Amino acid sequence: MMRIISLCFLMCFGVAGCANSGGLEKAPREIEIVQLYASSICSGQAQSSGVILIEEPQAYALLEQSLAGRFLNDAGRRLPVVDFNQDIVLVLTMGQQISSGYTLELSHEPIHFRGDTLLLSVLWREPASEMMTAQILTSPCLVLQLGRGLYRKIKVIDQDGHVRGLVGEL
């Protein structure tokens, strides 16, 4: 049974622990991952970090409306069309930040598996404490399209092994 998680519901996790690298498996088959959108200012997104799972077109349309309020429509751009029979969409958010210098990116080898869990590796970048940054509210996000697969959970892990979000029982 597919669960639909609306954009208003966000599973928020801070630093939940370190990932154990033992038992990692490469993808048994290629799971395509496509970056649909990335920005340091994602209007309408959550105050805290987390992962939002989108499994159906209506929720994707709401996401596009949320992002379009500030940036997508200004440039005449739209999010790419997604076939939800074959793909899902993940929205990764860093939450609201008080300065510039925060970014989210995919790592070079973003997908591994541990049992029925897809481990998604990201680069979670924060400015150094001594770095001078613009004092502006930001809310970095990364919108990804993932092929459906034989995984039941998705765990987002940063470059330091910290769990940044979890989506369970797809």
CSV table of C-alpha atoms in Angstrom, one decimal:
chain,number,residue,atom,x,y,z
A,1,MET,CA,0.0,0.0,0.0
A,2,MET,CA,1.4,3.4,-1.0
A,3,ARG,CA,1.3,6.1,1.6
A,4,ILE,CA,0.8,9.7,0.4
A,5,ILE,CA,2.6,12.2,2.5
A,6,SER,CA,1.5,15.7,2.0
A,7,LEU,CA,3.8,18.7,1.8
A,8,CYS,CA,2.5,19.9,5.2
A,9,PHE,CA,3.8,16.8,6.9
A,10,LEU,CA,7.5,16.7,7.4
A,11,MET,CA,9.5,14.1,9.2
A,12,CYS,CA,12.0,16.1,11.0
A,13,PHE,CA,15.2,14.5,12.2
A,14,GLY,CA,18.3,16.3,13.4
A,15,VAL,CA,21.5,14.5,13.8
A,16,ALA,CA,20.3,11.0,14.8
A,17,GLY,CA,23.5,9.1,14.8
A,18,CYS,CA,26.3,7.8,12.7
A,19,ALA,CA,25.8,5.4,9.9
A,20,ASN,CA,27.7,2.1,10.1
A,21,SER,CA,29.5,1.5,6.8
A,22,GLY,CA,29.5,-2.3,7.4
A,23,GLY,CA,27.1,-4.3,5.2
A,24,LEU,CA,26.8,-1.7,2.4
A,25,GLU,CA,25.9,-3.0,-1.0
A,26,LYS,CA,26.0,-1.4,-4.3
A,27,ALA,CA,22.7,-1.1,-6.2
A,28,PRO,CA,21.6,-4.6,-7.4
A,29,ARG,CA,20.3,-2.7,-10.4
A,30,GLU,CA,20.8,0.8,-11.4
A,31,ILE,CA,18.3,3.2,-9.8
A,32,GLU,CA,18.3,6.4,-11.6
A,33,ILE,CA,18.5,9.6,-9.6
A,34,VAL,CA,17.8,13.0,-11.2
A,35,GLN,CA,18.2,16.4,-9.5
A,36,LEU,CA,15.1,18.3,-10.4
A,37,TYR,CA,15.7,21.5,-8.4
A,38,ALA,CA,18.2,22.9,-5.9
A,39,SER,CA,18.2,26.3,-4.3
A,40,SER,CA,19.4,28.1,-1.2
A,41,ILE,CA,15.9,29.7,-0.8
A,42,CYS,CA,13.0,27.3,-1.1
A,43,SER,CA,9.9,29.3,-0.2
A,44,GLY,CA,7.2,27.6,1.7
A,45,GLN,CA,9.4,24.8,2.9
A,46,ALA,CA,9.9,23.7,6.6
A,47,GLN,CA,11.5,25.6,9.4
A,48,SER,CA,13.6,22.5,10.3
A,49,SER,CA,15.5,19.9,8.3
A,50,GLY,CA,14.0,16.7,7.0
A,51,VAL,CA,12.8,14.7,4.0
A,52,ILE,CA,9.5,14.8,2.2
A,53,LEU,CA,8.3,11.9,0.1
A,54,ILE,CA,6.1,12.6,-2.9
A,55,GLU,CA,4.5,9.6,-4.5
A,56,GLU,CA,1.6,11.2,-6.5
A,57,PRO,CA,1.0,14.0,-9.0
A,58,GLN,CA,-1.2,16.2,-6.7
A,59,ALA,CA,1.5,16.5,-4.0
A,60,TYR,CA,4.1,17.2,-6.7
A,61,ALA,CA,1.8,20.0,-8.1
A,62,LEU,CA,1.6,21.5,-4.6
A,63,LEU,CA,5.4,21.4,-4.3
A,64,GLU,CA,5.7,23.2,-7.7
A,65,GLN,CA,3.3,25.9,-6.5
A,66,SER,CA,5.3,26.4,-3.3
A,67,LEU,CA,8.5,26.8,-5.2
A,68,ALA,CA,7.0,28.9,-8.0
A,69,GLY,CA,5.9,31.5,-5.5
A,70,ARG,CA,9.4,33.0,-5.6
A,71,PHE,CA,11.7,31.5,-8.3
A,72,LEU,CA,10.4,29.0,-10.8
A,73,ASN,CA,7.8,31.1,-12.5
A,74,ASP,CA,10.0,34.3,-12.4
A,75,ALA,CA,12.2,32.6,-14.9
A,76,GLY,CA,9.3,30.9,-16.8
A,77,ARG,CA,10.6,27.5,-15.6
A,78,ARG,CA,8.6,24.6,-14.3
A,79,LEU,CA,9.6,21.4,-12.6
A,80,PRO,CA,10.1,18.4,-15.0
A,81,VAL,CA,7.2,16.0,-15.5
A,82,VAL,CA,7.6,12.9,-13.3
A,83,ASP,CA,6.0,9.5,-14.1
A,84,PHE,CA,4.9,8.4,-10.6
A,85,ASN,CA,4.2,4.8,-11.9
A,86,GLN,CA,8.0,4.5,-12.2
A,87,ASP,CA,9.5,7.2,-9.9
A,88,ILE,CA,9.1,9.0,-6.6
A,89,VAL,CA,10.3,12.5,-5.6
A,90,LEU,CA,12.2,13.4,-2.5
A,91,VAL,CA,12.5,16.9,-1.1
A,92,LEU,CA,15.5,17.3,1.2
A,93,THR,CA,15.4,20.4,3.3
A,94,MET,CA,18.0,22.0,5.6
A,95,GLY,CA,15.4,24.1,7.3
A,96,GLN,CA,15.6,27.8,7.9
A,97,GLN,CA,19.1,29.2,8.3
A,98,ILE,CA,20.1,32.6,9.5
A,99,SER,CA,22.9,33.2,6.9
A,100,SER,CA,24.2,32.3,3.5
A,101,GLY,CA,26.7,29.6,2.9
A,102,TYR,CA,24.4,26.6,3.5
A,103,THR,CA,24.0,24.1,0.6
A,104,LEU,CA,22.8,20.6,-0.2
A,105,GLU,CA,24.3,18.5,-3.0
A,106,LEU,CA,24.3,14.9,-4.0
A,107,SER,CA,27.6,13.0,-3.3
A,108,HIS,CA,29.5,11.4,-6.1
A,109,GLU,CA,28.1,7.9,-5.3
A,110,PRO,CA,24.8,8.8,-3.9
A,111,ILE,CA,23.1,5.4,-3.7
A,112,HIS,CA,23.9,2.3,-1.6
A,113,PHE,CA,21.8,-0.3,0.0
A,114,ARG,CA,21.7,-2.0,3.4
A,115,GLY,CA,19.0,-4.7,3.3
A,116,ASP,CA,15.7,-3.1,2.2
A,117,THR,CA,17.0,0.4,2.9
A,118,LEU,CA,18.2,2.8,0.2
A,119,LEU,CA,21.0,5.0,1.6
A,120,LEU,CA,21.1,8.3,-0.1
A,121,SER,CA,24.4,10.2,0.4
A,122,VAL,CA,24.4,14.0,0.4
A,123,LEU,CA,26.9,16.8,1.0
A,124,TRP,CA,25.4,18.9,3.8
A,125,ARG,CA,27.5,22.1,3.7
A,126,GLU,CA,27.5,24.7,6.4
A,127,PRO,CA,29.7,27.8,6.6
A,128,ALA,CA,32.7,27.7,8.9
A,129,SER,CA,32.1,29.5,12.1
A,130,GLU,CA,34.8,32.1,11.3
A,131,MET,CA,33.5,32.6,7.8
A,132,MET,CA,31.9,36.0,7.0
A,133,THR,CA,28.5,35.4,5.4
A,134,ALA,CA,25.5,37.5,4.4
A,135,GLN,CA,23.0,37.8,7.2
A,136,ILE,CA,19.9,36.6,5.3
A,137,LEU,CA,17.3,34.0,6.0
A,138,THR,CA,17.8,31.0,3.7
A,139,SER,CA,16.1,27.6,3.4
A,140,PRO,CA,18.2,25.3,1.2
A,141,CYS,CA,16.5,22.4,-0.5
A,142,LEU,CA,17.2,19.7,-3.0
A,143,VAL,CA,14.4,18.0,-5.1
A,144,LEU,CA,15.3,14.6,-6.4
A,145,GLN,CA,13.6,12.1,-8.7
A,146,LEU,CA,14.3,8.4,-7.8
A,147,GLY,CA,13.4,5.3,-9.7
A,148,ARG,CA,11.1,3.0,-7.7
A,149,GLY,CA,12.9,-0.2,-6.6
A,150,LEU,CA,12.9,-3.1,-4.2
A,151,TYR,CA,13.6,-0.8,-1.2
A,152,ARG,CA,11.2,-0.1,1.6
A,153,LYS,CA,13.0,2.7,3.4
A,154,ILE,CA,15.2,5.7,2.4
A,155,LYS,CA,17.8,7.0,4.8
A,156,VAL,CA,19.5,10.3,4.0
A,157,ILE,CA,23.1,10.4,5.3
A,158,ASP,CA,25.6,13.3,5.1
A,159,GLN,CA,29.3,13.2,4.3
A,160,ASP,CA,30.1,12.8,8.1
A,161,GLY,CA,27.7,9.8,8.5
A,162,HIS,CA,25.0,11.8,10.3
A,163,VAL,CA,21.4,10.7,9.5
A,164,ARG,CA,19.6,13.8,8.1
A,165,GLY,CA,16.3,12.2,7.4
A,166,LEU,CA,14.4,8.9,7.1
A,167,VAL,CA,11.4,7.8,5.1
A,168,GLY,CA,10.0,4.4,6.0
A,169,GLU,CA,7.6,1.8,4.6
A,170,LEU,CA,7.2,2.9,1.0
